[in-house]
GROMACS .gro file of C-alpha atoms in nm:
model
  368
    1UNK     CA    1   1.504  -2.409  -2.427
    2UNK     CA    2   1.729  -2.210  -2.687
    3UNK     CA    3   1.663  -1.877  -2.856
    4UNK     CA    4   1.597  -2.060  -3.154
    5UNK     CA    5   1.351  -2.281  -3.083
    6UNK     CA    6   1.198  -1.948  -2.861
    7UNK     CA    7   1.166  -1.739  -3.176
    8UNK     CA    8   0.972  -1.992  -3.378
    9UNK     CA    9   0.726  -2.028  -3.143
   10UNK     CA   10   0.694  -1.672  -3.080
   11UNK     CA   11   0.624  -1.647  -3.440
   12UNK     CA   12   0.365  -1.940  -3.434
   13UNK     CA   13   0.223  -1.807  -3.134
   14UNK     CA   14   0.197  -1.455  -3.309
   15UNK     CA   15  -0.094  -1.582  -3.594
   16UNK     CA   16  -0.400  -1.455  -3.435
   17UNK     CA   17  -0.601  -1.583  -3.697
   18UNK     CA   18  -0.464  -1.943  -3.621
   19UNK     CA   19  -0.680  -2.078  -3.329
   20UNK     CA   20  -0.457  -2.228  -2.996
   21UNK     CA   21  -0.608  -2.637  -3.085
   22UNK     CA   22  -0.463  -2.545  -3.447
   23UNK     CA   23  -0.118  -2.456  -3.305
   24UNK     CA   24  -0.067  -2.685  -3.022
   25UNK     CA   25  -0.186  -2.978  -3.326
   26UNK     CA   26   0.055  -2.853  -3.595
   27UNK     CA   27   0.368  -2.827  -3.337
   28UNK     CA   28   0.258  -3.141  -3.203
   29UNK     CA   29   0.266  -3.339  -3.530
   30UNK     CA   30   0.582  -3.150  -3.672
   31UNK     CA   31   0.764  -3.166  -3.320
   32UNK     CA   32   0.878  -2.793  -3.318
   33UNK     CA   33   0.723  -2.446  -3.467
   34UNK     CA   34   1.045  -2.456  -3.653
   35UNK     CA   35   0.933  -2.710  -3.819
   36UNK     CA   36   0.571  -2.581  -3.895
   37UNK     CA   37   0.749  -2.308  -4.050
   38UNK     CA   38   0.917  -2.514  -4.285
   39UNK     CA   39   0.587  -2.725  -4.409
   40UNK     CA   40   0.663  -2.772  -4.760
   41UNK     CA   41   0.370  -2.629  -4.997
   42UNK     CA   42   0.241  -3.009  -5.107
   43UNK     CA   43   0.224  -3.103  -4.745
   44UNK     CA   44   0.071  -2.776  -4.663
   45UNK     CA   45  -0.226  -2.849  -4.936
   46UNK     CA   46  -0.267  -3.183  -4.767
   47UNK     CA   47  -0.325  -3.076  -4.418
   48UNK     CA   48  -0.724  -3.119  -4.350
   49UNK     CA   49  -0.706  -2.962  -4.023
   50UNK     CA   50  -0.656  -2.611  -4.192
   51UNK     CA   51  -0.888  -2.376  -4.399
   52UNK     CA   52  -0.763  -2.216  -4.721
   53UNK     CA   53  -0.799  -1.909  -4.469
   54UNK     CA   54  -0.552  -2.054  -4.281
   55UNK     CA   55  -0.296  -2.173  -4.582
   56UNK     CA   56  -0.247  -1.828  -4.697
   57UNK     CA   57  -0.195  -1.697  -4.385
   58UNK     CA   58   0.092  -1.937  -4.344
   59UNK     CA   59   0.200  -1.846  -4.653
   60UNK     CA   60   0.216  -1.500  -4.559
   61UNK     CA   61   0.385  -1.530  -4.232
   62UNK     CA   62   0.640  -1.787  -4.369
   63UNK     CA   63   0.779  -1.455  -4.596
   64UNK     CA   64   0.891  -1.269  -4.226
   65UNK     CA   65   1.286  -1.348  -4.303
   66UNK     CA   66   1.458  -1.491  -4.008
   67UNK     CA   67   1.625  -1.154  -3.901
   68UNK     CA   68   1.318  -0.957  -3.861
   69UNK     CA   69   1.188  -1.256  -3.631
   70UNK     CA   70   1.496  -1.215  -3.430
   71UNK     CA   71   1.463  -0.836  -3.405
   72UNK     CA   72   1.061  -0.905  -3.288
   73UNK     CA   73   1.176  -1.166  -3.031
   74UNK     CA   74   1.467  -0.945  -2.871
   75UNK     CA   75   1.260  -0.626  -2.841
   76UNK     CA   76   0.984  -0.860  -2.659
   77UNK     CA   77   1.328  -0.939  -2.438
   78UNK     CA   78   1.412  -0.581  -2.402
   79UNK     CA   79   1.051  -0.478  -2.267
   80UNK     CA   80   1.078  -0.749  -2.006
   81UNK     CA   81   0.810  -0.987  -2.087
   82UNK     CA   82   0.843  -1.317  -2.052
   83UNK     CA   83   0.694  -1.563  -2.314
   84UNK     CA   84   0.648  -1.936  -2.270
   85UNK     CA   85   0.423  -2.209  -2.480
   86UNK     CA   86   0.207  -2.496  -2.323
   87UNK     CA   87   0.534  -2.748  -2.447
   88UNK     CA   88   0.726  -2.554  -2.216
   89UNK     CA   89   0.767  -2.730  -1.840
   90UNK     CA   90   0.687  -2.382  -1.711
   91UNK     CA   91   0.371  -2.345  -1.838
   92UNK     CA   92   0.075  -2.383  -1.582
   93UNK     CA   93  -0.038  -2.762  -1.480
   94UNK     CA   94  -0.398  -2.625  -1.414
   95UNK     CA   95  -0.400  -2.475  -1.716
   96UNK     CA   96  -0.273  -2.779  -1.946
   97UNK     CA   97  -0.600  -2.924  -1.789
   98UNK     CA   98  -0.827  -2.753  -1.953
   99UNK     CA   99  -1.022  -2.790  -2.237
  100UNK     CA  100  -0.950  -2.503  -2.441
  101UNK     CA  101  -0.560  -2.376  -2.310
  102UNK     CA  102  -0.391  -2.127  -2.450
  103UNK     CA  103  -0.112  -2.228  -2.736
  104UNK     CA  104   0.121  -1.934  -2.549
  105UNK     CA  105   0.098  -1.703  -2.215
  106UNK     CA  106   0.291  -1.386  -2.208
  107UNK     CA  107   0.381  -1.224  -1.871
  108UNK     CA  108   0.520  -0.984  -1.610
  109UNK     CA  109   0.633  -1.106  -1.282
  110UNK     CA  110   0.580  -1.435  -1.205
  111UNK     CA  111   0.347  -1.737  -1.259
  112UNK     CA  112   0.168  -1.896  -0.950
  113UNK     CA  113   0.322  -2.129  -0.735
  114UNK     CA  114   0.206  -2.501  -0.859
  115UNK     CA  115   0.176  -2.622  -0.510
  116UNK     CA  116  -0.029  -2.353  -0.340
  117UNK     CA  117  -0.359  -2.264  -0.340
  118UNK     CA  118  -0.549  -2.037  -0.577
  119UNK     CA  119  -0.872  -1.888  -0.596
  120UNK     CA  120  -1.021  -1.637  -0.840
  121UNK     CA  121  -1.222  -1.326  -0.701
  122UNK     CA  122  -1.460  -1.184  -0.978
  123UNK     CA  123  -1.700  -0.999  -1.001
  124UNK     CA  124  -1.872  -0.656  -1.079
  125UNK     CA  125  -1.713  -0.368  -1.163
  126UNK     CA  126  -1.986  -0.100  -1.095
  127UNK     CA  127  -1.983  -0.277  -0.779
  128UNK     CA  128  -2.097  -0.167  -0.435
  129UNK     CA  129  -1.916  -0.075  -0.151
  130UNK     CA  130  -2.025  -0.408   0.011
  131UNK     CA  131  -1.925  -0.589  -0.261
  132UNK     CA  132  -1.598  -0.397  -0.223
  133UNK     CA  133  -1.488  -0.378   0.100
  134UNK     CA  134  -1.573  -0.794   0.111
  135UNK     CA  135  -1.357  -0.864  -0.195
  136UNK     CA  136  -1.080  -0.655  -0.022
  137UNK     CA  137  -1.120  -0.853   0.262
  138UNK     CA  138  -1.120  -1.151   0.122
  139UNK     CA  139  -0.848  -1.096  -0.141
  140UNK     CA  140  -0.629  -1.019   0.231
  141UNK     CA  141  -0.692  -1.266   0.462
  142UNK     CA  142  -0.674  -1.542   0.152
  143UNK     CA  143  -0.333  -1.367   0.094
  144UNK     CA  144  -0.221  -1.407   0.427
  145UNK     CA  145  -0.316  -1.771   0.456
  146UNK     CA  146  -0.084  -1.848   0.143
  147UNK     CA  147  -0.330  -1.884  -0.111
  148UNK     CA  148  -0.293  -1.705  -0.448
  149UNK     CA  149  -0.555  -1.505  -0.560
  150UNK     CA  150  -0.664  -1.479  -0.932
  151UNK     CA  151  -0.848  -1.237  -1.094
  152UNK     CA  152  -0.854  -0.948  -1.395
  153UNK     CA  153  -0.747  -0.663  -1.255
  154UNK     CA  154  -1.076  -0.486  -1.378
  155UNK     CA  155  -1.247  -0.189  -1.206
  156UNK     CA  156  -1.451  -0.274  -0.877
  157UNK     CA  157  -1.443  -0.652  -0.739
  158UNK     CA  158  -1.107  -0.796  -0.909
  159UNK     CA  159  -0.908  -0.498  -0.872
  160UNK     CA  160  -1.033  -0.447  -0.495
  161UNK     CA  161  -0.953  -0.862  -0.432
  162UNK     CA  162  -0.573  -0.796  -0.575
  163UNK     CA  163  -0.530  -0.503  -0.383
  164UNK     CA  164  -0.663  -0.702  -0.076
  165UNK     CA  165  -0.394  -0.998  -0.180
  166UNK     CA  166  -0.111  -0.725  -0.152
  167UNK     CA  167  -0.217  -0.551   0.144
  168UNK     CA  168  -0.232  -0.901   0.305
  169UNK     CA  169   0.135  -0.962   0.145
  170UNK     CA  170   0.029  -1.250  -0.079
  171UNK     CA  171   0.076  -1.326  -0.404
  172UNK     CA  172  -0.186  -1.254  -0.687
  173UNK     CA  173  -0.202  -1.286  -1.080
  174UNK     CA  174  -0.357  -1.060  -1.323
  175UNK     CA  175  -0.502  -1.202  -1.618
  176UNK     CA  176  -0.529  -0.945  -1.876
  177UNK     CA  177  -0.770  -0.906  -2.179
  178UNK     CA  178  -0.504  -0.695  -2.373
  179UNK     CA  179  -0.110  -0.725  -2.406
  180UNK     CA  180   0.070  -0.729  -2.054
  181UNK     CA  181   0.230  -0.403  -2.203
  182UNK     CA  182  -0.068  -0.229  -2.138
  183UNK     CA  183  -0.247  -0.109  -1.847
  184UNK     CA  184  -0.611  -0.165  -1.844
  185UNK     CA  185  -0.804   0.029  -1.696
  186UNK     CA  186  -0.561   0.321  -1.676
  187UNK     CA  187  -0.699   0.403  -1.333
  188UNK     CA  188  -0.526   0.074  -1.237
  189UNK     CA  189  -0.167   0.159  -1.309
  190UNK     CA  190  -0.067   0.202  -0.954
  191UNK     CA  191  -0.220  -0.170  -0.899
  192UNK     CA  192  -0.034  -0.286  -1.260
  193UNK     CA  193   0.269  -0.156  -1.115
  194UNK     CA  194   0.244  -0.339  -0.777
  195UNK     CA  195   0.167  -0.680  -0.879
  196UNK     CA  196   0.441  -0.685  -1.077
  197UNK     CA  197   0.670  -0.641  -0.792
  198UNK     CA  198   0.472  -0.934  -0.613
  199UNK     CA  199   0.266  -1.156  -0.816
  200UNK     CA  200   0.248  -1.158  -1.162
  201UNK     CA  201   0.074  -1.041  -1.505
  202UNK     CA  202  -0.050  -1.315  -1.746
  203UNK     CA  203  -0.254  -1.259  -2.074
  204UNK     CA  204  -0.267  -1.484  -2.406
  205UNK     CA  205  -0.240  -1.189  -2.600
  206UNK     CA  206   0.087  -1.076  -2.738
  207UNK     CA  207   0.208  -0.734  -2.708
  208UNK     CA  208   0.079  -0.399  -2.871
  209UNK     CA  209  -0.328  -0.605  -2.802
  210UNK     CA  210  -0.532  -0.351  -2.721
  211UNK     CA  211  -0.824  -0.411  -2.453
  212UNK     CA  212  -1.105  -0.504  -2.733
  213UNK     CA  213  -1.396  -0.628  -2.543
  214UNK     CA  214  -1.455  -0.960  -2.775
  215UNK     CA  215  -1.105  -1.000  -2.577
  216UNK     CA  216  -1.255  -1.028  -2.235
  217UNK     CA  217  -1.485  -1.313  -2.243
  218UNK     CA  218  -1.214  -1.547  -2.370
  219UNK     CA  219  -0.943  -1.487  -2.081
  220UNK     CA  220  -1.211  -1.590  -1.829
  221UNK     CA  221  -1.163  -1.922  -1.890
  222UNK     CA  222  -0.743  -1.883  -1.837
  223UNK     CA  223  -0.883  -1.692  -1.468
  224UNK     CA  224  -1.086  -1.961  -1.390
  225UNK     CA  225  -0.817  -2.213  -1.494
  226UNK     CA  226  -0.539  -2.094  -1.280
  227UNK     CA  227  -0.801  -2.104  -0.968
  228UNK     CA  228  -0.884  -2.430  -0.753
  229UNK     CA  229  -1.170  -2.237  -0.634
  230UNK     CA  230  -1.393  -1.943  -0.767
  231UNK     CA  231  -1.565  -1.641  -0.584
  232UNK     CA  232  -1.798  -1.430  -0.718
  233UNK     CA  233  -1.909  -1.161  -0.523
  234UNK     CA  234  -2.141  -0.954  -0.675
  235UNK     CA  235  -2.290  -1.023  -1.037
  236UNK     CA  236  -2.573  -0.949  -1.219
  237UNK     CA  237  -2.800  -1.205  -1.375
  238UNK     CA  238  -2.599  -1.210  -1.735
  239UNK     CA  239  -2.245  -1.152  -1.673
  240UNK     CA  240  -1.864  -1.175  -1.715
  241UNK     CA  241  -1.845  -1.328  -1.392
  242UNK     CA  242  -2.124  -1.579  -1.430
  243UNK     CA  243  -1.944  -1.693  -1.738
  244UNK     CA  244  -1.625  -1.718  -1.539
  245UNK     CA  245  -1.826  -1.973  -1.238
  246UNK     CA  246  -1.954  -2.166  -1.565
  247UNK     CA  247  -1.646  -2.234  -1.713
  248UNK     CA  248  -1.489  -2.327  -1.352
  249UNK     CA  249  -1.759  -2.543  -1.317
  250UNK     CA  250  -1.720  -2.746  -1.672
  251UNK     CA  251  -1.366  -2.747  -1.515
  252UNK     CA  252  -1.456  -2.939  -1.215
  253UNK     CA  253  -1.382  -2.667  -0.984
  254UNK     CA  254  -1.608  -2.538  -0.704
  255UNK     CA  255  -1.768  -2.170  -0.692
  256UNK     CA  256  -1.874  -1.993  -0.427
  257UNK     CA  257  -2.055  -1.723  -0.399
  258UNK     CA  258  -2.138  -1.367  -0.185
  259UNK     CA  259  -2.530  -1.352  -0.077
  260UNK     CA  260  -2.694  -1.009  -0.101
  261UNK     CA  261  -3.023  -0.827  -0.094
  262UNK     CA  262  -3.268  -0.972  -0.277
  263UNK     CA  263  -3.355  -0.634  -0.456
  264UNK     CA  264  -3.017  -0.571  -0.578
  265UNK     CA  265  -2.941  -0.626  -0.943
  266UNK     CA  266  -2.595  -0.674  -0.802
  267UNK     CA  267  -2.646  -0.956  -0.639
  268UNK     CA  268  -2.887  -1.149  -0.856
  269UNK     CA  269  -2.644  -1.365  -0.991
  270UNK     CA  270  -2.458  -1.458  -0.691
  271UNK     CA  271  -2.839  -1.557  -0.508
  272UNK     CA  272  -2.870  -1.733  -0.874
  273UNK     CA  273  -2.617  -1.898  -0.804
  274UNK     CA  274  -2.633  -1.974  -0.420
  275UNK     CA  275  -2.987  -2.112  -0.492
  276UNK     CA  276  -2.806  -2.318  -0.791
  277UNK     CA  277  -2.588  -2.505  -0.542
  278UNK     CA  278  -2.292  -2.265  -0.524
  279UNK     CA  279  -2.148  -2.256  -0.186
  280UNK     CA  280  -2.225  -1.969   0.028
  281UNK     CA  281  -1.966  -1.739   0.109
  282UNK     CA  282  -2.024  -1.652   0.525
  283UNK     CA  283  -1.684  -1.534   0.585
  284UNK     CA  284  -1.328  -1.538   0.490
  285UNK     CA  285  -1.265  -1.776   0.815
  286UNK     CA  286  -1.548  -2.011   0.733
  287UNK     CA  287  -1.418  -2.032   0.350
  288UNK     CA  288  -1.036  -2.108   0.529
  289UNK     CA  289  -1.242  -2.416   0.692
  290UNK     CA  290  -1.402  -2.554   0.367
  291UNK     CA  291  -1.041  -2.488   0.194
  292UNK     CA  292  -0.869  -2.715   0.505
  293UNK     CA  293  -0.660  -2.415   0.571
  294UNK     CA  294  -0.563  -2.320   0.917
  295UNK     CA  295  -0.643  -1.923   1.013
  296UNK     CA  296  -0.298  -1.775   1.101
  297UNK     CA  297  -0.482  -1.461   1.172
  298UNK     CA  298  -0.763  -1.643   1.427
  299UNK     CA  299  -0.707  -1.468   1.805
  300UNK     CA  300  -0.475  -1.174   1.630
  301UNK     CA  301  -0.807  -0.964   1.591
  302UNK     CA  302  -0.795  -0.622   1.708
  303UNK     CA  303  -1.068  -0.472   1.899
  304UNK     CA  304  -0.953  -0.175   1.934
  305UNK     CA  305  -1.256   0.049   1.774
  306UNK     CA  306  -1.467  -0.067   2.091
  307UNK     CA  307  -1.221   0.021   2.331
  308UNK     CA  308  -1.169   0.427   2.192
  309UNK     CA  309  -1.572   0.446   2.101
  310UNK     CA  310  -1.813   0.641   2.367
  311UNK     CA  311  -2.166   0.529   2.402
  312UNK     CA  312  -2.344   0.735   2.112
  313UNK     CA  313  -2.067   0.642   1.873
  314UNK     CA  314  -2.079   0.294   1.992
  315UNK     CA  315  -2.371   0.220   1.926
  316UNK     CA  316  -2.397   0.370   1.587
  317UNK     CA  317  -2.076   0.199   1.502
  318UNK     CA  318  -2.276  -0.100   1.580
  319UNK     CA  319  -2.568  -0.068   1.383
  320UNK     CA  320  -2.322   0.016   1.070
  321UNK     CA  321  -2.244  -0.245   0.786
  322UNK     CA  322  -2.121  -0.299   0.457
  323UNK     CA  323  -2.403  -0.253   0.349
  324UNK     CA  324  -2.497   0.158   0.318
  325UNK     CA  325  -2.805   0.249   0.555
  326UNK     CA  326  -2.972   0.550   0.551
  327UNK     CA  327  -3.067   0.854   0.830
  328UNK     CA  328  -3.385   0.771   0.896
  329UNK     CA  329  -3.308   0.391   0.899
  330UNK     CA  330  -2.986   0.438   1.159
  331UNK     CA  331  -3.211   0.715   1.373
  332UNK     CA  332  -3.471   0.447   1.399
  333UNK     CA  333  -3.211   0.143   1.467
  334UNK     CA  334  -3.059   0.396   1.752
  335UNK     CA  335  -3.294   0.597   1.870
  336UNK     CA  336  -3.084   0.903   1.869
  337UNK     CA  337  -3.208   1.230   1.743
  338UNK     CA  338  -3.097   1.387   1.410
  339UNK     CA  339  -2.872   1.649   1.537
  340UNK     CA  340  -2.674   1.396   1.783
  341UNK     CA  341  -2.683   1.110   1.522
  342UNK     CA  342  -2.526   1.342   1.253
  343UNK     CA  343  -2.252   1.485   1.515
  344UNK     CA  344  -2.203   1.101   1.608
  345UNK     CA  345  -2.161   1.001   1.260
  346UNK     CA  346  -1.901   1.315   1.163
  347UNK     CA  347  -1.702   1.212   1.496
  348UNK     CA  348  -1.684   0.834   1.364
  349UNK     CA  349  -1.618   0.965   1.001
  350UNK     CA  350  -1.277   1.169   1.139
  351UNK     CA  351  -1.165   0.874   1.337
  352UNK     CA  352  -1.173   0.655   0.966
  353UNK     CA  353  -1.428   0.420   1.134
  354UNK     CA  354  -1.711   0.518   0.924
  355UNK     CA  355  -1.738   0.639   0.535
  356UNK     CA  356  -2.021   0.821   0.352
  357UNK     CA  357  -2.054   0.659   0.019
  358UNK     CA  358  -2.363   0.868  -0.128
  359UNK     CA  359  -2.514   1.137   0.041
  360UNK     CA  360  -2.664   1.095   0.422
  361UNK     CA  361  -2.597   0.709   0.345
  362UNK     CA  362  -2.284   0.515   0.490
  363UNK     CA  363  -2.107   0.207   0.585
  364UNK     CA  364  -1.875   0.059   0.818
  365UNK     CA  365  -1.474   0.134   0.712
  366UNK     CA  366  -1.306  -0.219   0.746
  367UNK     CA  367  -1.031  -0.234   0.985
  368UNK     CA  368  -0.796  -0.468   1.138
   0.00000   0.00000   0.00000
């Protein structure tokens, strides 16, 4: 596709005010942006499809002269970003599918490969460590077994599933609710930075966007579209992610989802869900089975924490989770006394096998 043709659409694609089923109608009856820009005022008047709202904003946007369109377009060029519409043959197949797709994408890195595998991990961010250290090892082992992994590079669940799909050297997409120019959250930049270098950044929002939470809710539906399957893994009853399974579901796709306590507001919408007919997320290898995908990792699994543990430390080890337990609960599971349990538990805690995530309360570390 030629500059030309690229700048016009970058300037269609730049009306925020013009919906996506408004801009994929007008370029599909005028056969280019170029010439939507071009509508002739009488023809313009005629057009049912738009609001008055939406004349004069044509109107307006029809005044940018051809020069400062170029100058927009190359500094989009300069920064990097890729832009693409859903006319071009590079836009997403899963996406075109949808009911609602977005008239443009803009991006960093790379899109997802077409014939692999995708699913989306979502879920809380004020998350727990369970909920953490699962999505983590999810995001990996789904990342090593050549499936892409989807999510929003928020805070808690989608930013630990990413970071899982790198450390498993996979591939994974971050679908922003703000320009890809922007980092969001800021506490994320190392992540930003890294899955540019091996997946890819996508968002519907042009450059400059800023992270306005109206944003958010929308670009679920572009995270659940990219996905053949969705994972939530910790949500509460009304939530971002429940939205997300929802929409994946009125897109025919199948959600799963993490069980956990029943007194956790964190997991209330994933047991919602679960009791709703979800499928139940047992482990990574289980999910591999559903998915018809072949473990690479089965029989590679290191056991190595077992052989270096003594007896006290083993069986602590053992009684540890995900999940945080407590003193009193881990001296009654082991029978040891206070002193030696809390010796036990500051050995396992220098070897990296065991983490204290709130005071006297801890979980397993998850190793390989």
């Amino acid at each position: 596709m030629d500059e030309k043709t690229r700048i016009y659409e970058y300037w269609l694609a730049g009306i925020s005010s013009l919906s996506d089923r408004k801009k994929i109608w007008l370029q599909t009856e005028y056969k280019s942006a170029e010439a939507v820009y071009y509508i002739e005022e009488t023809e313009l008047c005629r057009l049912d499809i738009l609001t008055e709202k939406d004349r004069k904003v044509l109107r307006d946007r029809r005044r940018e002269t051809r020069k400062n369109m170029k100058e927009t377009w190359e500094k989009l060029v300069q920064e990097g970003i890729w832009f693409l519409t859903c006319f071009d043959e590079r836009y997403p197949k899963r996406l075109k599918k949808i009911e609602d797709p977005p008239y443009a994408l803009y991006g960093k890195g790379r899109l997802p490969d077409e014939e692999n595998l995708s699913a989306a991990i979502v879920g809380a961010r004020g998350c727990t460590v369970y909920g953490e250290r699962l999505a983590l090892e999810y995001g990996k082992i789904l990342a090593q077994n050549g499936v892409a992994v989807i999510s929003g590079l928020a805070r808690g669940i989608d930013g630990a599933g990413q970071r899982g799909a790198l450390n498993g050297g996979g591939y994974t997409c971050g679908v922003l609710g703000c320009g890809v120019d922007i980092c969001y959250p800021r506490e994320h930049i190392g992540l930003y930075m890294d899955i540019q270098k091996a997946g890819g950044l996508v968002s519907e929002f042009p450059p400059g966007r800023k992270p306005f939470s109206s944003n958010f809710p929308r670009r679920n539906r572009i995270i659940s579209g990219l996905a053949d399957v969705v994972l939530v893994m910790e949500a509460r009853k009304k939530s971002g992610s429940l939205i997300t399974a929802d929409l994946a579901l009125e897109q025919g796709k199948d959600v799963y989802a993490l069980p956990g306590p029943v007194n956790s507001p964190l997991s209330e919408g994933c047991n919602l869900l679960i009791r709703q007919g979800a499928g139940i997320l047992l482990s990574p290898e289980d999910l591999l089975k559903e998915l018809g995908i072949q473990n690479k990792r089965l029989g590679k699994k290191s056991d190595k924490n077992e052989i270096m543990l003594e007896s006290p430390e083993n069986i602590v080890y053992s009684c540890l989770g995900l999940y945080p337990e407590g003193m009193d609960q881990l001296a009654a599971e082991t029978g040891l006394a206070i002193p030696e349990l809390l010796r036990t538990l500051v050995s396992l805690q220098m070897k990296g096998l065991v983490t204290e995530v709130s005071r006297n309360y801890y979980v397993k570390t998850c190793c390989d």
